[in-house]
Amino acid sequence: MTKYRFYSLLLITLTSLLAMAQRKGGKVKNKVVKPAIEVITPGQKLYQSMLSSTAKVMFIDSMVVDKENFISHIPLSVEMGSIAHYSSFFQTEKGKEGGVYENELKTTRYFAIADSVSPQGILMSDKLGNEWSKPRRINEIGYEYQSANFPFLLPDGNTMFFAAKGEHSVGGYDIFVTKKNYDNGQFYQPENYGLPFNSSANEYLIAFDEINSLGYLVSDRYQENNKVCIYIFVPTAQRESLENEGMSDADLKKLADIKSIQDTWKFGDRIQALKRLERISNKNKSTEATAAFRFVVNDSVIYTHLLQFSSPQSQQLFMELQKLEKEYAAYREDLDKMQGTIHQGSKQTKRQVLQYEEKMDDLQTRIQLLAKEIRNIENKSYR
C-alpha cells in the first residue's frame, strides 16, 4: 500500500466517524450560547417610573416588632382617632387580619373585611343617634386593589390611606391614597403613594399624627417572617421630590429603599422630632382618652369632652383650637430653653428668640379669637 493510499483511507475513516458523531448528537464544537433576556416585571417597571420622584422624607427612628400586634406600638394621638385590628375592635374571630379606623368623635368607622360574595375591601359605617348604619362597601376602591386593608383617615375626614396588592403595586402590599369628592361624597380613583413609602416588600399601614407632625409607616422590608419595622418619619406639608437634588442613581435608590434612615437625617431637625415623639409617648401613658380638657363656655357651663359640643362645626373648631394650643406649648418649651443660653450672646439665638416670640404672639391671638368663636356658637344653644 502506497503512502498516498494510506492517508486517503485514514481521511475517509475520520470523516465517517465525524459524521456518525454528529448523527448521534456527539459534541463536535462549542455551541454559541445566547445571553438570557432579563424579564422586567410590571412592579419593577412601576418602581423605575417612580424612582425620580422619590419623596424627600426624614425618617427619625425605627423599631422592629411582631407583625401580629404592630398597632399597639404606634403612639397615635387620641385626636387623630384610633386604629385597631378588626378582631380585637369588634371582639370576634371574624376578620382577624382586617384593620379598623375610628375617628376621634367615634361617629365614623372604616374597616377591612371580606363578605360571602366579595373579596376583602374597605367598608364604612356612620353612627346615627345610638345606632350604627349598615356598613357599605367603598366601591370606588375597585377589585384591582386586592385585599385592601388598614384604612386611615386624616382629620379632614376626606383623605384616606390604605394598603392593597394588585396591578398598581410595586411589590406585595403598597400604600395608596384617595380623597373624597365634596360634591357627591364618593372617593376618587386611588393613587400609589410612591417611594420611599412603598417597596418590593409589603407595606401594611401608614398613619399620620398631624398635631405632633409625625408619621408611622409599617413595612416588612428587610425583616424575617412575622416581623415588621415601624418607620417613624416627619410628614411635609407638600410633597417634595429628590428629583432636583443632583443625586446619582445609586444614592437615589438607597433613599427610595430606605437602606439607612441615618442618610435622611439631613432633611430636617431630627432632635426636635424626637422630642415630639417622646412627648406623645409620655402623654399616652399618663392620659386616658376620656380625660379630655376643660373648656369654659360660660359662668355655669364647662365642657370636658368633645361630645358635649352642640354641633359638628364647634367640635371641629375646638379640635383646631387644641392644635394651636399644643403648637403654642411646644414653642413655649423651646423658647424657655433658648432663653437659658441667650446670655452667651449668640446673635443667631437672639434672632431665633425674636422669631419664636412673634410666632407665639400670633398663635395667642388666633387661640383667643377661635375660643371666642366657639363660645359664641355654644352659647346660642343655651338661649
Coordinates of N, CA, C and O in Angstrom, one line a residue, residues 30-204:
N30 N -18.0 23.8 20.3 CA -18.8 24.6 21.3 C -19.9 25.3 20.6 O -19.8 26.0 19.6
K31 N -21.2 25.2 21.2 CA -22.3 25.9 20.7 C -22.3 27.4 21.2 O -21.8 27.7 22.3
V32 N -22.8 28.3 20.4 CA -22.9 29.7 20.8 C -24.1 29.8 21.7 O -25.2 29.6 21.3
V33 N -23.9 30.2 23.0 CA -25.0 30.4 23.9 C -25.5 31.8 23.9 O -24.7 32.8 24.2
K34 N -26.7 32.0 23.6 CA -27.3 33.4 23.6 C -27.5 33.9 25.0 O -27.9 33.1 25.8
P35 N -27.2 35.1 25.2 CA -27.4 35.7 26.6 C -28.9 35.7 26.9 O -29.8 35.9 26.1
A36 N -29.2 35.3 28.2 CA -30.6 35.3 28.7 C -31.2 36.7 28.7 O -30.5 37.7 29.0
I37 N -32.4 36.8 28.2 CA -33.1 38.1 28.2 C -33.7 38.3 29.6 O -34.5 37.5 30.1
E38 N -33.4 39.5 30.2 CA -33.9 39.8 31.5 C -35.4 40.2 31.4 O -35.7 41.1 30.6
V39 N -36.2 39.6 32.2 CA -37.6 39.9 32.2 C -37.9 40.9 33.3 O -37.7 40.6 34.5
I40 N -38.5 42.0 32.9 CA -38.8 43.1 33.9 C -40.3 43.0 34.2 O -41.1 43.0 33.3
T41 N -40.6 42.8 35.5 CA -42.0 42.6 35.9 C -42.7 44.0 35.9 O -42.0 45.1 35.9
P42 N -44.0 44.0 35.9 CA -44.8 45.2 36.0 C -44.4 46.0 37.2 O -44.4 47.3 37.2
G43 N -44.2 45.3 38.3 CA -43.8 46.0 39.6 C -42.5 46.8 39.4 O -42.3 47.9 39.9
Q44 N -41.5 46.1 38.8 CA -40.2 46.8 38.6 C -40.4 48.0 37.6 O -39.7 49.0 37.8
K45 N -41.2 47.8 36.6 CA -41.4 49.0 35.7 C -42.0 50.1 36.5 O -41.7 51.3 36.3
L46 N -43.0 49.8 37.4 CA -43.6 50.9 38.2 C -42.6 51.5 39.1 O -42.6 52.8 39.2
Y47 N -41.8 50.7 39.7 CA -40.7 51.2 40.6 C -39.8 52.2 39.8 O -39.5 53.3 40.3
Q48 N -39.4 51.8 38.6 CA -38.5 52.7 37.8 C -39.2 54.0 37.4 O -38.5 55.0 37.4
S49 N -40.4 53.9 37.1 CA -41.2 55.1 36.8 C -41.3 56.1 37.9 O -41.5 57.3 37.7
M50 N -41.3 55.6 39.1 CA -41.5 56.5 40.3 C -40.2 56.9 41.0 O -40.2 57.7 41.9
L51 N -39.1 56.3 40.6 CA -37.8 56.5 41.3 C -37.4 57.9 41.3 O -37.0 58.4 42.4
S52 N -37.5 58.6 40.2 CA -37.0 60.0 40.1 C -37.8 60.9 41.0 O -37.4 62.0 41.4
S53 N -39.1 60.6 41.3 CA -40.0 61.4 42.1 C -40.0 60.9 43.5 O -41.0 61.2 44.2
T54 N -39.0 60.2 44.0 CA -39.0 59.7 45.4 C -39.1 60.9 46.3 O -38.5 62.0 46.1
A55 N -40.0 60.8 47.3 CA -40.2 61.9 48.2 C -39.1 62.2 49.1 O -38.4 61.3 49.6
K56 N -38.8 63.4 49.4 CA -37.8 63.9 50.4 C -38.4 63.8 51.8 O -39.2 64.6 52.2
V57 N -38.0 62.8 52.5 CA -38.6 62.5 53.8 C -37.5 62.2 54.9 O -36.5 61.5 54.5
M58 N -37.7 62.7 56.1 CA -36.7 62.4 57.1 C -37.4 61.3 58.0 O -38.4 61.5 58.6
F59 N -36.7 60.2 58.1 CA -37.1 59.1 59.0 C -36.2 59.2 60.3 O -35.0 59.1 60.2
I60 N -36.9 59.5 61.4 CA -36.2 59.8 62.6 C -35.8 58.6 63.4 O -34.8 58.6 64.2
D61 N -36.5 57.5 63.3 CA -36.3 56.3 64.1 C -37.1 55.2 63.5 O -37.9 55.3 62.6
S62 N -36.8 54.0 64.0 CA -37.5 52.8 63.5 C -37.4 51.7 64.6 O -36.5 51.8 65.5
M63 N -38.4 50.8 64.6 CA -38.4 49.7 65.6 C -39.0 48.5 64.9 O -40.0 48.6 64.2
V64 N -38.4 47.3 65.2 CA -38.9 46.0 64.7 C -39.8 45.4 65.8 O -39.4 45.3 66.9
V65 N -41.0 45.0 65.4 CA -41.9 44.4 66.3 C -42.6 43.2 65.7 O -42.4 43.0 64.5
D66 N -43.4 42.5 66.4 CA -44.1 41.3 65.9 C -45.2 41.9 65.0 O -45.9 42.8 65.3
K67 N -45.4 41.2 63.9 CA -46.4 41.6 62.9 C -47.8 41.6 63.5 O -48.6 42.5 63.2
E68 N -48.1 40.6 64.3 CA -49.5 40.4 64.7 C -50.0 41.5 65.7 O -51.2 41.7 65.8
N69 N -49.1 42.3 66.3 CA -49.6 43.3 67.2 C -48.9 44.6 67.0 O -48.7 45.4 67.9
F70 N -48.5 44.9 65.7 CA -47.8 46.2 65.5 C -48.5 47.4 65.8 O -48.0 48.5 66.2
I71 N -49.9 47.4 65.8 CA -50.7 48.6 66.0 C -50.5 49.1 67.5 O -50.5 50.3 67.7
S72 N -50.2 48.2 68.4 CA -50.1 48.6 69.8 C -48.8 49.4 70.0 O -48.6 50.0 71.1
H73 N -47.9 49.4 69.0 CA -46.6 50.1 69.2 C -46.6 51.4 68.5 O -45.6 52.1 68.5
I74 N -47.8 51.9 68.0 CA -47.9 53.2 67.3 C -48.5 54.1 68.3 O -49.7 54.0 68.6
P75 N -47.8 55.1 68.8 CA -48.3 56.1 69.8 C -49.1 57.2 69.2 O -48.7 58.4 69.3
L76 N -50.2 56.9 68.6 CA -51.0 57.8 67.9 C -51.8 58.7 68.9 O -52.4 58.2 69.8
S77 N -51.8 60.0 68.6 CA -52.6 60.9 69.5 C -54.1 60.6 69.4 O -54.6 60.3 68.3
V78 N -54.8 60.7 70.5 CA -56.2 60.4 70.5 C -57.0 61.3 69.6 O -58.0 61.0 69.0
E79 N -56.4 62.5 69.3 CA -57.1 63.5 68.4 C -57.1 63.0 67.0 O -57.9 63.5 66.2
M80 N -56.3 62.1 66.7 CA -56.2 61.5 65.3 C -57.1 60.4 65.1 O -57.2 59.8 64.0
G81 N -57.9 60.0 66.1 CA -58.8 58.8 66.0 C -58.0 57.6 66.5 O -57.0 57.7 67.2
S82 N -58.5 56.4 66.2 CA -57.9 55.2 66.7 C -57.8 54.2 65.6 O -58.6 54.2 64.7
I83 N -56.8 53.3 65.7 CA -56.6 52.2 64.8 C -56.5 50.9 65.6 O -56.0 50.9 66.7
A84 N -57.1 49.8 65.0 CA -57.1 48.6 65.7 C -57.3 47.4 64.7 O -57.6 47.6 63.6
H85 N -57.0 46.2 65.2 CA -57.3 45.0 64.4 C -58.8 44.7 64.5 O -59.4 44.9 65.6
Y86 N -59.4 44.3 63.5 CA -60.8 44.0 63.4 C -61.3 43.1 64.6 O -62.3 43.4 65.2
S87 N -60.6 42.0 64.7 CA -61.0 41.0 65.7 C -61.0 41.6 67.2 O -61.9 41.3 67.9
S88 N -60.0 42.4 67.5 CA -60.0 43.0 68.8 C -61.0 44.1 69.0 O -61.6 44.3 70.1
F89 N -61.2 44.9 67.9 CA -62.1 46.0 68.0 C -63.5 45.5 68.2 O -64.3 46.0 69.0
F90 N -63.9 44.5 67.4 CA -65.3 44.0 67.4 C -65.5 42.8 68.3 O -66.5 42.2 68.4
Q91 N -64.4 42.4 68.9 CA -64.4 41.2 69.8 C -65.0 40.0 69.1 O -66.0 39.4 69.5
T92 N -64.3 39.6 68.0 CA -64.8 38.5 67.2 C -63.6 37.8 66.6 O -62.5 38.4 66.4
E93 N -63.8 36.5 66.2 CA -62.8 35.8 65.5 C -62.8 36.1 64.0 O -61.9 35.9 63.2
K94 N -64.0 36.7 63.6 CA -64.1 37.1 62.2 C -63.2 38.2 61.8 O -62.9 39.1 62.5
G95 N -62.7 38.2 60.5 CA -61.9 39.3 60.0 C -60.6 39.5 60.8 O -60.2 40.7 61.1
K96 N -60.0 38.5 61.2 CA -58.8 38.6 62.1 C -57.7 39.5 61.6 O -57.1 40.2 62.3
E97 N -57.5 39.4 60.3 CA -56.4 40.2 59.7 C -56.8 41.6 59.2 O -56.0 42.4 58.8
G98 N -58.1 41.9 59.4 CA -58.6 43.2 59.0 C -58.2 44.4 59.9 O -57.9 44.1 61.1
G99 N -58.1 45.6 59.4 CA -57.9 46.8 60.2 C -59.1 47.7 60.3 O -60.0 47.7 59.5
V100 N -59.1 48.4 61.4 CA -60.2 49.3 61.7 C -59.7 50.7 62.0 O -58.7 50.9 62.8
Y101 N -60.3 51.8 61.4 CA -60.1 53.1 61.8 C -61.4 53.7 62.3 O -62.4 53.6 61.7
E102 N -61.3 54.4 63.5 CA -62.5 55.1 64.0 C -62.1 56.5 64.3 O -61.0 56.8 65.0
N103 N -62.9 57.5 63.9 CA -62.5 58.9 64.2 C -62.6 59.3 65.6 O -63.1 58.5 66.4
E104 N -62.0 60.4 66.0 CA -62.0 60.8 67.4 C -63.3 60.9 68.0 O -63.5 60.6 69.2
L105 N -64.3 61.4 67.3 CA -65.7 61.6 67.8 C -66.4 60.3 68.0 O -67.5 60.3 68.5
K106 N -65.8 59.2 67.4 CA -66.4 57.9 67.5 C -67.8 57.9 66.7 O -68.8 57.3 67.2
T107 N -67.8 58.6 65.6 CA -69.1 58.7 64.8 C -68.9 58.0 63.4 O -69.9 57.9 62.7
T108 N -67.7 57.7 63.0 CA -67.4 57.1 61.7 C -66.4 56.0 61.8 O -65.4 56.2 62.5
R109 N -66.6 54.9 61.2 CA -65.7 53.8 61.1 C -65.4 53.4 59.7 O -66.3 53.3 58.9
Y110 N -64.1 53.1 59.5 CA -63.7 52.5 58.2 C -63.0 51.2 58.6 O -62.1 51.2 59.5
F111 N -63.3 50.1 57.9 CA -62.7 48.8 58.3 C -62.6 47.9 57.0 O -63.3 48.1 56.0
A112 N -61.7 46.9 57.1 CA -61.5 46.0 56.0 C -61.9 44.6 56.4 O -61.6 44.1 57.5
I113 N -62.7 44.0 55.5 CA -63.2 42.7 55.8 C -63.8 42.1 54.5 O -64.3 42.9 53.6
A114 N -63.8 40.8 54.3 CA -64.5 40.2 53.2 C -65.9 39.7 53.6 O -66.1 39.4 54.8
D115 N -66.8 39.7 52.6 CA -68.1 39.1 52.9 C -68.3 37.8 52.1 O -67.3 37.3 51.4
S116 N -69.5 37.3 52.1 CA -69.7 36.0 51.5 C -69.6 36.0 50.0 O -69.5 35.0 49.3
V117 N -69.8 37.2 49.4 CA -69.8 37.3 47.9 C -68.7 38.1 47.3 O -68.4 38.0 46.1
S118 N -68.0 38.9 48.1 CA -67.0 39.8 47.6 C -65.6 39.6 48.3 O -65.6 39.2 49.5
P119 N -64.5 39.8 47.6 CA -63.2 39.7 48.3 C -63.0 40.9 49.3 O -63.9 41.8 49.3
Q120 N -62.0 40.8 50.1 CA -61.8 41.8 51.1 C -61.7 43.2 50.5 O -61.0 43.5 49.5
G121 N -62.4 44.2 51.1 CA -62.4 45.6 50.7 C -62.5 46.5 51.9 O -62.6 46.0 53.0
I122 N -62.7 47.8 51.6 CA -62.8 48.8 52.7 C -64.3 49.1 52.8 O -65.0 49.5 51.8
L123 N -64.9 49.0 54.0 CA -66.3 49.4 54.3 C -66.3 50.5 55.3 O -65.3 50.8 56.0
M124 N -67.4 51.3 55.3 CA -67.6 52.3 56.2 C -69.0 52.3 56.9 O -69.9 51.8 56.3
S125 N -69.1 52.9 58.1 CA -70.3 53.0 58.8 C -70.4 54.2 59.6 O -69.3 54.7 60.1
D126 N -71.5 54.9 59.7 CA -71.7 56.1 60.5 C -72.6 55.8 61.6 O -73.6 55.0 61.5
K127 N -72.4 56.6 62.7 CA -73.3 56.5 63.9 C -74.4 57.4 63.7 O -74.2 58.6 63.6
L128 N -75.6 56.9 63.8 CA -76.9 57.7 63.6 C -77.6 57.6 64.9 O -78.3 56.6 65.2
G129 N -77.5 58.6 65.8 CA -78.1 58.6 67.1 C -77.3 57.6 67.9 O -76.1 57.7 68.1
N130 N -77.9 56.5 68.4 CA -77.3 55.5 69.2 C -77.0 54.2 68.4 O -76.5 53.2 68.9
E131 N -77.3 54.2 67.1 CA -77.2 53.1 66.2 C -76.2 53.3 65.1 O -76.0 54.5 64.7
W132 N -75.5 52.3 64.7 CA -74.6 52.4 63.5 C -75.3 52.0 62.3 O -76.0 51.0 62.2
S133 N -75.0 52.7 61.2 CA -75.6 52.4 59.9 C -75.1 51.1 59.4 O -74.0 50.6 59.8
K134 N -75.8 50.5 58.5 CA -75.4 49.3 57.8 C -74.1 49.6 57.0 O -74.0 50.5 56.3
P135 N -73.0 48.8 57.2 CA -71.8 49.1 56.5 C -71.9 49.0 55.0 O -72.6 48.1 54.5
R136 N -71.4 50.0 54.3 CA -71.4 50.0 52.9 C -70.0 49.9 52.3 O -69.1 50.5 52.9
R137 N -69.8 49.1 51.3 CA -68.5 49.0 50.7 C -68.2 50.2 49.9 O -69.0 50.8 49.2
I138 N -66.9 50.7 49.9 CA -66.5 51.8 49.1 C -66.1 51.2 47.8 O -65.0 50.8 47.5
N139 N -67.0 51.3 46.8 CA -66.9 50.6 45.5 C -65.8 51.4 44.7 O -65.4 50.8 43.7
E140 N -65.5 52.6 45.0 CA -64.6 53.4 44.2 C -63.2 52.7 44.4 O -62.3 52.9 43.5
I141 N -63.0 52.0 45.4 CA -61.7 51.2 45.6 C -62.0 49.8 44.9 O -62.6 48.9 45.5
G142 N -61.7 49.7 43.6 CA -62.1 48.6 42.8 C -61.4 47.3 43.2 O -60.5 47.3 44.0
Y143 N -61.9 46.2 42.6 CA -61.3 44.9 42.9 C -59.9 44.7 42.4 O -59.2 43.8 42.8
E144 N -59.4 45.6 41.6 CA -58.0 45.6 41.2 C -57.1 45.9 42.4 O -55.9 45.6 42.4
Y145 N -57.6 46.6 43.4 CA -56.9 46.8 44.6 C -57.2 45.6 45.6 O -58.1 45.7 46.4
Q146 N -56.4 44.6 45.4 CA -56.7 43.3 46.0 C -56.4 43.3 47.5 O -55.4 43.9 48.0
S147 N -57.2 42.7 48.3 CA -57.1 42.5 49.8 C -56.8 43.9 50.5 O -56.0 44.0 51.3
A148 N -57.6 44.9 50.0 CA -57.4 46.2 50.6 C -57.6 46.1 52.2 O -58.5 45.4 52.7
N149 N -56.7 46.9 52.9 CA -56.7 46.7 54.3 C -56.1 48.0 55.0 O -55.6 48.9 54.4
F150 N -56.3 48.0 56.3 CA -55.8 49.1 57.2 C -56.0 50.5 56.7 O -55.1 51.2 56.4
P151 N -57.3 50.9 56.6 CA -57.6 52.3 56.3 C -57.2 53.2 57.4 O -57.2 52.9 58.5
F152 N -56.8 54.4 57.0 CA -56.5 55.5 57.9 C -57.0 56.8 57.3 O -56.6 57.1 56.1
L153 N -57.7 57.6 58.0 CA -58.2 58.9 57.6 C -57.5 60.1 58.3 O -57.3 60.0 59.5
L154 N -57.2 61.1 57.5 CA -56.7 62.3 58.1 C -57.9 63.0 58.8 O -59.1 62.8 58.5
P155 N -57.6 64.0 59.8 CA -58.7 64.7 60.5 C -59.6 65.4 59.6 O -60.7 65.8 60.0
D156 N -59.2 65.7 58.3 CA -60.1 66.4 57.4 C -61.3 65.5 57.0 O -62.3 66.0 56.5
G157 N -61.3 64.2 57.3 CA -62.4 63.3 57.1 C -62.5 63.0 55.6 O -63.5 62.3 55.2
N158 N -61.6 63.5 54.8 CA -61.7 63.3 53.3 C -60.5 62.5 52.7 O -60.7 62.0 51.6
T159 N -59.4 62.5 53.3 CA -58.2 61.9 52.8 C -58.0 60.6 53.4 O -57.8 60.5 54.7
M160 N -58.0 59.5 52.6 CA -57.9 58.2 53.2 C -56.7 57.4 52.6 O -56.4 57.5 51.4
F161 N -55.9 56.8 53.4 CA -54.8 55.9 53.0 C -55.2 54.5 53.3 O -56.0 54.2 54.3
F162 N -54.7 53.5 52.5 CA -55.0 52.1 52.8 C -53.9 51.3 52.1 O -53.1 51.8 51.2
A163 N -53.8 50.0 52.4 CA -52.8 49.1 51.8 C -53.6 48.2 50.9 O -54.7 47.8 51.2
A164 N -52.9 47.8 49.8 CA -53.6 46.8 48.9 C -52.5 46.2 48.0 O -51.4 46.8 47.8
K165 N -52.8 45.0 47.4 CA -52.0 44.4 46.5 C -52.6 44.6 45.1 O -53.6 45.3 44.9
G166 N -51.9 44.0 44.0 CA -52.5 44.1 42.7 C -51.7 44.8 41.7 O -50.5 45.0 41.9
E167 N -52.3 45.1 40.5 CA -51.6 45.6 39.4 C -51.0 47.0 39.6 O -50.1 47.4 38.8
H168 N -51.4 47.7 40.6 CA -50.9 49.0 40.8 C -49.8 49.1 41.9 O -49.4 50.1 42.3
S169 N -49.4 47.9 42.3 CA -48.4 47.8 43.4 C -47.0 47.5 42.9 O -46.8 46.8 41.9
V170 N -46.0 48.0 43.6 CA -44.6 47.8 43.3 C -44.2 46.3 43.7 O -43.6 45.6 42.9
G171 N -44.7 45.9 44.9 CA -44.4 44.6 45.3 C -45.6 43.9 45.8 O -46.5 43.6 45.0
G172 N -45.7 43.5 47.1 CA -46.9 42.9 47.6 C -47.9 44.0 47.9 O -48.5 44.6 47.1
Y173 N -48.1 44.3 49.2 CA -48.9 45.4 49.7 C -48.2 46.7 49.4 O -47.0 46.8 49.7
D174 N -48.9 47.7 48.9 CA -48.4 49.0 48.7 C -49.4 50.0 49.4 O -50.6 49.6 49.7
I175 N -49.0 51.2 49.7 CA -49.8 52.2 50.3 C -50.4 53.0 49.2 O -49.7 53.5 48.3
F176 N -51.7 53.2 49.3 CA -52.5 54.0 48.3 C -53.2 55.2 49.1 O -53.5 55.1 50.3
V177 N -53.5 56.2 48.3 CA -54.2 57.4 48.9 C -55.4 57.8 48.0 O -55.3 57.7 46.7
T178 N -56.4 58.2 48.6 CA -57.6 58.7 47.8 C -58.3 59.8 48.6 O -58.1 59.9 49.8
K179 N -59.0 60.7 47.9 CA -59.7 61.8 48.5 C -61.2 61.7 48.2 O -61.6 61.2 47.1
K180 N -62.0 62.3 49.0 CA -63.4 62.3 48.8 C -63.9 63.5 48.0 O -63.4 64.6 48.2
N181 N -64.8 63.2 47.1 CA -65.3 64.3 46.2 C -66.4 65.0 47.1 O -67.3 64.4 47.5
Y182 N -66.2 66.3 47.3 CA -67.1 67.1 48.1 C -68.5 67.1 47.6 O -69.5 67.2 48.3
D183 N -68.7 67.1 46.2 CA -70.0 67.2 45.6 C -70.9 66.0 45.8 O -72.0 66.1 46.1
N184 N -70.3 64.8 45.6 CA -71.1 63.6 45.7 C -70.7 62.6 46.9 O -71.4 61.6 47.0
G185 N -69.7 63.0 47.6 CA -69.3 62.1 48.8 C -68.6 60.9 48.4 O -68.3 60.1 49.3
Q186 N -68.3 60.7 47.1 CA -67.6 59.5 46.7 C -66.1 59.7 46.6 O -65.7 60.9 46.5
F187 N -65.3 58.7 46.7 CA -63.8 58.8 46.7 C -63.4 58.8 45.2 O -63.9 58.1 44.4
Y188 N -62.3 59.5 45.0 CA -61.6 59.5 43.7 C -60.9 58.2 43.5 O -60.6 57.4 44.4
Q189 N -60.4 57.9 42.3 CA -59.5 56.8 42.0 C -58.3 56.8 42.8 O -57.6 57.8 42.9
P190 N -58.0 55.8 43.6 CA -56.8 55.8 44.4 C -55.5 55.9 43.6 O -55.5 55.4 42.5
E191 N -54.5 56.4 44.3 CA -53.2 56.5 43.6 C -52.1 55.9 44.5 O -52.2 56.0 45.7
N192 N -51.1 55.3 43.9 CA -50.0 54.7 44.6 C -49.2 55.9 45.3 O -49.0 56.9 44.7
Y193 N -48.9 55.7 46.6 CA -48.3 56.8 47.3 C -46.8 57.0 47.0 O -46.2 57.9 47.5
G194 N -46.3 56.1 46.2 CA -44.9 56.3 45.7 C -43.8 55.9 46.7 O -44.0 55.2 47.7
L195 N -42.6 56.3 46.3 CA -41.4 55.9 47.1 C -41.0 57.1 48.0 O -41.3 58.3 47.6
P196 N -40.4 56.9 49.1 CA -39.9 55.6 49.7 C -41.0 54.9 50.5 O -40.6 53.9 51.2
F197 N -42.2 55.3 50.4 CA -43.2 54.7 51.3 C -43.6 53.3 50.8 O -44.2 52.5 51.6
N198 N -43.3 52.9 49.5 CA -43.6 51.6 49.0 C -42.3 50.9 48.5 O -41.3 51.6 48.2
S199 N -42.3 49.6 48.4 CA -41.1 48.9 48.0 C -41.6 47.5 47.4 O -42.8 47.2 47.3
S200 N -40.6 46.7 47.1 CA -40.9 45.4 46.6 C -41.3 44.4 47.7 O -41.8 43.3 47.4
A201 N -41.3 44.9 48.9 CA -41.8 44.1 50.1 C -43.2 44.5 50.3 O -43.9 44.9 49.4
N202 N -43.7 44.3 51.6 CA -45.1 44.7 51.9 C -45.1 45.9 52.8 O -44.4 45.9 53.8
E203 N -46.0 46.8 52.5 CA -46.2 48.0 53.4 C -47.7 47.8 53.8 O -48.6 47.8 53.0
Y204 N -47.9 47.7 55.1 CA -49.2 47.4 55.6 C -50.1 48.6 56.1 O -51.3 48.6 56.0

